[in-house]
Amino acid sequence: MKIQQGSKSFRNVSLALFAGGFVTFALLYTLQPLMPEITGAFGITPTEASLTLSVTTISMALTMLFIGSLSDAVGRRAIMTASLVAASVIAIISAFSPYFPTLLLLRILQGIALAGLPAIAMTYLVEEIDPASLGYAMGLYISGNSIGGMAGRIISGLLTDWFGWRAAVGAIGLLGLAAAMIFWLVIPPSRHFVKQTGKLSKVIPLLWSQCRNPRLLCLYGLGFLLMGSFVTLFNYIGFELTGEPYNLSQSLVGSIFVVYLMGTFSSTWMGRLADRYGRSGVVMLALAIILTGALCTLHPFLWVKIIGLALFAFGFFGGHSIASSWVGLVADEHKSQANALYLFFYYVGSSFSGTGGGVLYGNFGWGGIISMIAAYVALSLLLCSFLVRKSLLGHRR
């Protein structure tokens, strides 16, 4: 019998995966608001500082393609626990990095370690939770992801003002170890896991088969462009706001990430709109909101910039939630591999654009960032139009 809502086991699963999701994304994005501090500490450019996030997301994306199959042979619980512990320990060690290349190497290793939980958590939930209670459990896990990403940025910003960026990174690592302990103590053992061996060798052929589907390729492109725009904007907004004429503190810059809460509402609201009016049209609406928000950040008034950031976050989370759920509807078979590829392109978009945007920022300032985002929105609209015009999705539109 699977775990049902209201039981002690359900509460334990929910607590464990909320804590795991929280700390996974807190660790992943800890350094994003601290990039101006990293730039000053190591005497590097903003583009080079952006590598502290880019190398982590790309190593995580690559690892996620394979670690799900590894868990089929080893087990879910062990890999998820090891992932949280390893990533937290690496965060603590990275706080003592004497040189920038050392920090980058540790962030690459941290990305590999972090892949364990997001690649496996949803599979664990599907296996162990009763279908009637699955939606609620999945929602709690995803909320841990979003709140963790926001909290990691805010906490690191506050601690940096008080104690410096190294103390902030170390503190997030200690928080991660505490969360890993909670996870290990309360997560119920897998009772419906069936060990499978030999799947790892089949991963590449299965992934390649998904790339032959033009509908999926369009959705992978959307994931790349959406996440690329999102990470690029928030990578470099800190440089804008800590510089002239705003001169905001790291605490205030970190607190701006509270706009992520807009995503909690927009993902649900736009999901309902998509069910009623079709996914393509609502994704186009999300893209229009993203562009509007980005253009607002060009305004010199701080309050207009903050409204722009909120609009941008609203559009991004809504668009991403629809695109990611769209993949499962389009994939005819091997849905887990199709979803893994979406996440791969999603995080590759973060790595490629997050660092590439720094080149534009260094040469053209904030206008260069917004020009890149506008180009990404235009490409995204073309992908949506292609899907509709060619009727590639049929009744799955």
Coordinates of C-alpha atoms in Angstrom, one line a residue:
M1 CA 0.0 0.0 0.0
K2 CA 1.4 3.4 -1.0
I3 CA 1.7 6.4 1.4
Q4 CA -1.5 8.4 1.7
Q5 CA -2.0 12.0 2.7
G6 CA -2.7 12.4 6.5
S7 CA -0.4 9.6 7.5
K8 CA 2.8 10.0 9.5
S9 CA 4.8 8.6 6.6
F10 CA 3.3 11.3 4.3
R11 CA 4.2 14.0 6.7
N12 CA 7.8 12.6 6.9
V13 CA 8.1 12.4 3.1
S14 CA 6.8 16.0 2.7
L15 CA 9.2 17.3 5.4
A16 CA 12.2 15.5 4.0
L17 CA 11.7 16.6 0.4
F18 CA 10.7 20.1 1.3
A19 CA 14.0 20.4 3.3
G20 CA 15.9 18.7 0.5
G21 CA 14.5 20.9 -2.2
F22 CA 15.0 24.0 -0.1
V23 CA 18.7 23.4 0.5
T24 CA 19.5 22.1 -3.0
F25 CA 18.4 25.4 -4.6
A26 CA 19.8 27.5 -1.7
L27 CA 23.2 26.0 -2.3
L28 CA 22.9 26.3 -6.1
Y29 CA 22.1 30.0 -6.1
T30 CA 24.0 31.2 -3.0
L31 CA 26.6 33.0 -5.1
Q32 CA 24.3 34.7 -7.6
P33 CA 23.6 37.9 -5.5
L34 CA 27.2 37.9 -4.3
M35 CA 28.8 38.3 -7.7
P36 CA 29.8 41.9 -7.1
E37 CA 31.6 40.7 -3.9
I38 CA 33.3 37.9 -5.8
T39 CA 34.4 40.3 -8.5
G40 CA 36.1 42.5 -5.9
A41 CA 37.5 39.7 -3.8
F42 CA 39.4 38.0 -6.7
G43 CA 39.9 41.0 -8.9
I44 CA 38.0 39.6 -11.8
T45 CA 35.3 40.8 -14.3
P46 CA 31.6 40.3 -13.9
T47 CA 31.7 37.8 -16.8
E48 CA 34.2 35.7 -14.9
A49 CA 32.2 36.0 -11.7
S50 CA 29.2 34.6 -13.5
L51 CA 31.1 31.4 -14.0
T52 CA 30.5 30.6 -10.4
L53 CA 26.9 29.8 -11.3
S54 CA 27.4 28.7 -14.9
V55 CA 29.9 25.9 -14.2
T56 CA 27.6 24.6 -11.4
T57 CA 24.5 24.5 -13.5
I58 CA 26.2 22.9 -16.5
S59 CA 27.8 20.1 -14.4
M60 CA 24.5 19.5 -12.7
A61 CA 22.7 19.4 -16.0
L62 CA 25.1 16.8 -17.4
T63 CA 25.0 14.7 -14.3
M64 CA 21.2 14.7 -14.2
L65 CA 21.1 12.9 -17.5
F66 CA 22.7 9.8 -16.0
I67 CA 22.0 9.8 -12.2
G68 CA 18.4 8.8 -12.6
S69 CA 19.5 5.5 -14.2
L70 CA 22.2 5.1 -11.6
S71 CA 19.5 5.3 -8.9
D72 CA 17.6 2.5 -10.7
A73 CA 20.5 0.2 -9.7
V74 CA 21.6 1.7 -6.4
G75 CA 18.4 3.1 -4.8
R76 CA 16.7 6.5 -4.4
R77 CA 17.2 7.3 -0.8
A78 CA 20.9 6.7 -0.6
I79 CA 21.7 8.8 -3.6
M80 CA 19.5 11.7 -2.5
T81 CA 21.0 11.7 1.0
A82 CA 24.6 11.5 -0.3
S83 CA 23.8 14.3 -2.7
L84 CA 22.7 16.7 0.1
V85 CA 25.7 15.9 2.4
A86 CA 28.3 16.1 -0.4
A87 CA 27.0 19.4 -1.8
S88 CA 26.8 21.0 1.7
V89 CA 30.4 19.9 2.6
I90 CA 31.7 21.3 -0.7
A91 CA 29.9 24.6 0.1
I92 CA 31.7 24.8 3.5
I93 CA 35.1 24.0 1.8
S94 CA 34.5 26.6 -0.9
A95 CA 34.2 29.3 1.7
F96 CA 37.9 29.0 2.2
S97 CA 38.9 29.1 -1.5
P98 CA 42.2 30.9 -1.8
Y99 CA 42.0 31.4 -5.5
F100 CA 39.2 31.9 -8.0
P101 CA 40.1 28.7 -10.1
T102 CA 39.8 26.8 -6.8
L103 CA 36.3 28.2 -6.2
L104 CA 35.3 27.2 -9.8
L105 CA 36.5 23.7 -9.4
L106 CA 34.6 23.3 -6.1
R107 CA 31.5 24.7 -7.8
I108 CA 31.8 22.2 -10.6
L109 CA 32.0 19.4 -8.0
Q110 CA 29.1 20.9 -6.2
G111 CA 27.0 20.8 -9.3
I112 CA 27.7 17.1 -9.8
A113 CA 26.7 16.5 -6.2
L114 CA 23.5 18.6 -6.4
A115 CA 22.1 16.7 -9.3
G116 CA 21.2 13.7 -7.1
L117 CA 18.1 15.1 -5.5
P118 CA 16.2 17.0 -8.3
A119 CA 16.9 14.1 -10.7
I120 CA 15.4 11.5 -8.4
A121 CA 12.9 13.2 -6.0
M122 CA 10.0 13.1 -8.4
T123 CA 10.6 9.5 -9.3
Y124 CA 10.7 8.6 -5.6
L125 CA 7.4 10.4 -5.0
V126 CA 5.7 8.7 -7.9
E127 CA 6.8 5.3 -6.6
E128 CA 5.9 5.8 -3.0
I129 CA 3.0 8.2 -2.8
D130 CA -0.6 7.2 -3.4
P131 CA -1.8 8.8 -6.7
A132 CA -4.6 10.6 -5.0
S133 CA -2.1 12.4 -2.7
L134 CA 0.7 12.8 -5.3
G135 CA -0.2 16.3 -6.5
Y136 CA -0.1 17.7 -3.0
A137 CA 3.2 16.0 -2.2
M138 CA 4.7 17.2 -5.5
G139 CA 3.5 20.8 -4.8
L140 CA 5.3 20.8 -1.4
Y141 CA 8.5 19.6 -2.9
I142 CA 8.4 22.2 -5.7
S143 CA 7.6 24.9 -3.2
G144 CA 10.7 23.9 -1.2
N145 CA 12.7 24.4 -4.5
S146 CA 11.4 27.9 -5.1
I147 CA 11.6 29.1 -1.5
G148 CA 15.1 27.6 -1.1
G149 CA 16.3 29.4 -4.2
M150 CA 14.9 32.7 -2.9
A151 CA 16.0 32.2 0.7
G152 CA 19.5 31.2 -0.3
R153 CA 19.9 34.5 -2.1
I154 CA 18.4 36.6 0.6
I155 CA 20.3 34.9 3.5
S156 CA 23.6 35.1 1.7
G157 CA 23.0 38.8 1.0
L158 CA 22.3 39.6 4.6
L159 CA 25.2 37.6 6.0
T160 CA 27.6 39.1 3.5
D161 CA 26.8 42.6 4.7
W162 CA 27.5 41.5 8.3
F163 CA 30.3 39.0 8.0
G164 CA 31.5 38.8 4.4
W165 CA 30.8 36.5 1.5
R166 CA 32.9 33.6 2.8
A167 CA 30.9 33.4 6.0
A168 CA 27.7 33.6 4.1
V169 CA 28.7 30.6 1.9
G170 CA 29.9 28.6 4.9
A171 CA 26.7 29.3 6.7
I172 CA 24.6 28.1 3.8
G173 CA 26.7 24.9 3.8
L174 CA 26.0 24.3 7.5
L175 CA 22.3 24.9 6.9
G176 CA 22.6 22.3 4.1
L177 CA 24.1 19.7 6.5
A178 CA 21.3 20.3 9.0
A179 CA 18.7 19.8 6.2
A180 CA 20.6 16.6 5.1
M181 CA 20.3 15.3 8.6
I182 CA 16.6 16.0 8.7
F183 CA 16.2 14.4 5.3
W184 CA 18.1 11.2 6.4
L185 CA 16.2 10.9 9.7
V186 CA 12.7 11.3 8.4
I187 CA 12.6 10.1 4.8
P188 CA 10.8 6.6 4.7
P189 CA 12.7 3.8 3.0
S190 CA 11.7 2.9 -0.6
R191 CA 9.1 0.2 -0.4
H192 CA 8.1 0.1 -4.0
F193 CA 11.5 0.5 -5.6
V194 CA 12.4 -2.3 -8.0
K195 CA 16.1 -2.6 -8.7
Q196 CA 17.0 -2.4 -12.4
T197 CA 20.5 -3.0 -13.8
G198 CA 21.9 -2.4 -17.2
K199 CA 19.8 0.7 -17.9
L200 CA 22.8 3.1 -17.7
S201 CA 24.1 1.8 -21.1
K202 CA 20.8 2.6 -22.7
V203 CA 20.7 6.2 -21.6
I204 CA 22.3 7.8 -24.6
P205 CA 20.2 6.0 -27.2
L206 CA 17.0 6.9 -25.3
L207 CA 18.0 10.5 -25.0
W208 CA 18.9 10.7 -28.7
S209 CA 15.5 9.3 -29.7
Q210 CA 13.8 12.2 -28.0
C211 CA 15.9 14.7 -30.1
R212 CA 14.3 13.3 -33.2
N213 CA 11.0 14.7 -32.2
P214 CA 10.7 18.3 -33.6
R215 CA 8.0 19.2 -31.1
L216 CA 10.2 18.3 -28.2
L217 CA 13.1 20.2 -29.7
C218 CA 11.0 23.3 -29.8
L219 CA 10.1 22.9 -26.1
Y220 CA 13.8 22.2 -25.3
G221 CA 14.6 25.5 -27.1
L222 CA 11.9 27.3 -25.0
G223 CA 13.5 25.9 -21.8
F224 CA 16.9 27.1 -22.9
L225 CA 15.7 30.6 -23.8
L226 CA 13.5 31.1 -20.8
M227 CA 16.1 30.1 -18.2
G228 CA 18.9 31.9 -20.2
S229 CA 16.9 35.1 -20.0
F230 CA 16.0 34.6 -16.3
V231 CA 19.5 33.8 -15.0
T232 CA 21.2 36.5 -17.1
L233 CA 18.9 39.3 -15.8
F234 CA 19.4 38.3 -12.1
N235 CA 23.1 37.6 -12.5
Y236 CA 23.9 41.2 -13.5
I237 CA 21.1 43.2 -11.8
G238 CA 23.3 43.1 -8.6
F239 CA 26.0 45.0 -10.4
E240 CA 23.5 47.7 -11.5
L241 CA 22.0 48.1 -8.1
T242 CA 25.2 48.1 -6.0
G243 CA 26.8 50.7 -8.4
E244 CA 25.9 54.3 -9.1
P245 CA 23.5 55.9 -8.7
Y246 CA 21.7 53.4 -6.4
N247 CA 24.6 52.1 -4.2
L248 CA 22.4 49.5 -2.5
S249 CA 23.8 47.1 0.1
Q250 CA 24.1 43.4 -0.4
S251 CA 21.2 42.9 2.0
L252 CA 18.9 45.1 0.0
V253 CA 20.0 43.5 -3.3
G254 CA 19.4 40.1 -1.8
S255 CA 16.0 41.1 -0.6
I256 CA 14.9 41.9 -4.1
F257 CA 14.8 38.2 -4.8
V258 CA 11.6 38.1 -2.9
V259 CA 10.0 38.9 -6.3
Y260 CA 10.4 35.1 -6.8
L261 CA 7.2 34.7 -4.8
M262 CA 5.4 36.0 -7.9
G263 CA 6.1 32.7 -9.4
T264 CA 4.1 30.8 -6.8
F265 CA 1.0 32.6 -8.1
S266 CA 1.8 32.9 -11.8
S267 CA 2.6 29.2 -12.3
T268 CA -0.8 28.2 -10.9
W269 CA -2.8 30.9 -12.6
M270 CA -1.2 30.5 -16.0
G271 CA -1.5 26.7 -15.7
R272 CA -5.3 27.1 -15.4
L273 CA -5.3 29.5 -18.3
A274 CA -3.4 27.0 -20.4
D275 CA -5.9 24.3 -19.5
R276 CA -8.7 26.6 -20.7
Y277 CA -7.3 28.4 -23.7
G278 CA -4.3 26.3 -24.9
R279 CA -0.7 26.2 -23.9
S280 CA 0.8 28.1 -26.9
G281 CA -1.3 31.2 -26.4
V282 CA -0.5 31.4 -22.7
V283 CA 3.2 30.9 -23.2
M284 CA 3.1 33.8 -25.7
L285 CA 1.3 35.9 -22.9
A286 CA 4.1 34.9 -20.5
L287 CA 6.7 36.0 -23.0
A288 CA 5.0 39.3 -23.5
I289 CA 5.1 39.8 -19.7
I290 CA 8.8 38.8 -19.6
L291 CA 9.6 41.4 -22.2
T292 CA 7.6 44.1 -20.5
G293 CA 9.3 43.5 -17.2
A294 CA 12.8 43.5 -18.9
L295 CA 12.1 46.8 -20.6
C296 CA 10.9 48.3 -17.3
T297 CA 14.4 47.7 -15.8
L298 CA 15.8 50.2 -18.3
H299 CA 14.0 53.0 -16.4
P300 CA 16.2 55.0 -14.1
F301 CA 13.7 55.0 -11.2
L302 CA 14.4 52.2 -8.7
W303 CA 10.8 51.5 -8.0
V304 CA 10.1 51.0 -11.8
K305 CA 13.1 48.6 -12.0
I306 CA 11.7 46.6 -9.1
I307 CA 8.3 46.4 -10.7
G308 CA 10.0 45.2 -13.8
L309 CA 11.8 42.5 -11.9
A310 CA 8.5 41.3 -10.4
L311 CA 6.8 41.2 -13.8
F312 CA 9.8 39.4 -15.3
A313 CA 9.7 36.7 -12.5
F314 CA 5.9 36.4 -12.9
G315 CA 6.2 35.8 -16.6
F316 CA 9.2 33.4 -16.3
F317 CA 7.7 31.1 -13.7
G318 CA 4.4 30.9 -15.6
G319 CA 6.1 30.2 -18.9
H320 CA 8.5 27.6 -17.4
S321 CA 5.7 25.7 -15.6
I322 CA 3.7 25.4 -18.8
A323 CA 6.7 24.5 -21.0
S324 CA 7.9 21.8 -18.6
S325 CA 4.5 20.2 -18.2
W326 CA 4.1 20.4 -22.0
V327 CA 7.0 18.0 -22.5
G328 CA 5.2 15.1 -20.8
L329 CA 2.2 15.6 -23.1
V330 CA 4.3 15.7 -26.3
A331 CA 6.6 12.8 -25.5
D332 CA 5.1 9.6 -26.9
E333 CA 7.3 7.3 -24.8
H334 CA 10.3 7.4 -22.4
K335 CA 8.8 10.4 -20.7
S336 CA 11.5 10.5 -18.0
Q337 CA 14.2 10.8 -20.6
A338 CA 12.2 13.6 -22.3
N339 CA 11.9 15.5 -19.1
A340 CA 15.6 14.9 -18.3
L341 CA 16.5 16.5 -21.6
Y342 CA 14.3 19.5 -20.9
L343 CA 16.1 20.1 -17.7
F344 CA 19.4 19.6 -19.4
F345 CA 18.6 22.3 -22.0
Y346 CA 17.1 24.5 -19.3
Y347 CA 20.3 24.5 -17.2
V348 CA 22.6 24.7 -20.3
G349 CA 20.6 27.9 -21.1
S350 CA 21.5 29.2 -17.6
S351 CA 25.2 28.4 -18.1
F352 CA 25.6 29.6 -21.6
S353 CA 23.5 32.8 -21.4
G354 CA 24.5 33.6 -17.8
T355 CA 28.2 33.9 -18.8
G356 CA 27.6 35.1 -22.4
G357 CA 25.5 37.9 -21.1
G358 CA 28.5 39.2 -19.2
V359 CA 30.3 39.9 -22.4
L360 CA 27.3 42.0 -23.5
Y361 CA 27.2 43.7 -20.1
G362 CA 30.9 44.5 -20.2
N363 CA 30.6 46.1 -23.7
F364 CA 27.2 47.6 -23.8
G365 CA 26.0 47.9 -20.2
W366 CA 22.5 47.1 -19.0
G367 CA 21.1 47.8 -22.4
G368 CA 23.1 44.9 -23.8
I369 CA 21.5 42.5 -21.3
I370 CA 18.0 43.7 -22.2
S371 CA 18.8 43.4 -26.0
M372 CA 19.8 39.8 -25.5
I373 CA 16.6 39.1 -23.6
A374 CA 14.5 40.8 -26.3
A375 CA 16.2 38.6 -28.9
Y376 CA 15.5 35.5 -26.8
V377 CA 11.8 36.4 -26.4
A378 CA 11.6 36.9 -30.2
L379 CA 13.1 33.4 -30.8
S380 CA 10.7 31.9 -28.2
L381 CA 7.8 33.5 -30.0
L382 CA 9.0 32.0 -33.3
L383 CA 9.2 28.5 -31.7
C384 CA 5.6 28.9 -30.3
S385 CA 4.4 30.1 -33.7
F386 CA 6.1 27.2 -35.4
L387 CA 4.4 24.7 -33.2
V388 CA 1.0 26.3 -33.9
R389 CA 1.5 26.9 -37.6
K390 CA 2.6 23.5 -38.4
S391 CA -0.1 22.0 -36.2
L392 CA 2.7 19.8 -34.6
L393 CA 0.8 19.4 -31.4
G394 CA -2.7 18.7 -32.7
H395 CA -5.1 18.1 -29.8
R396 CA -2.2 18.3 -27.3
R397 CA -1.8 22.0 -28.0

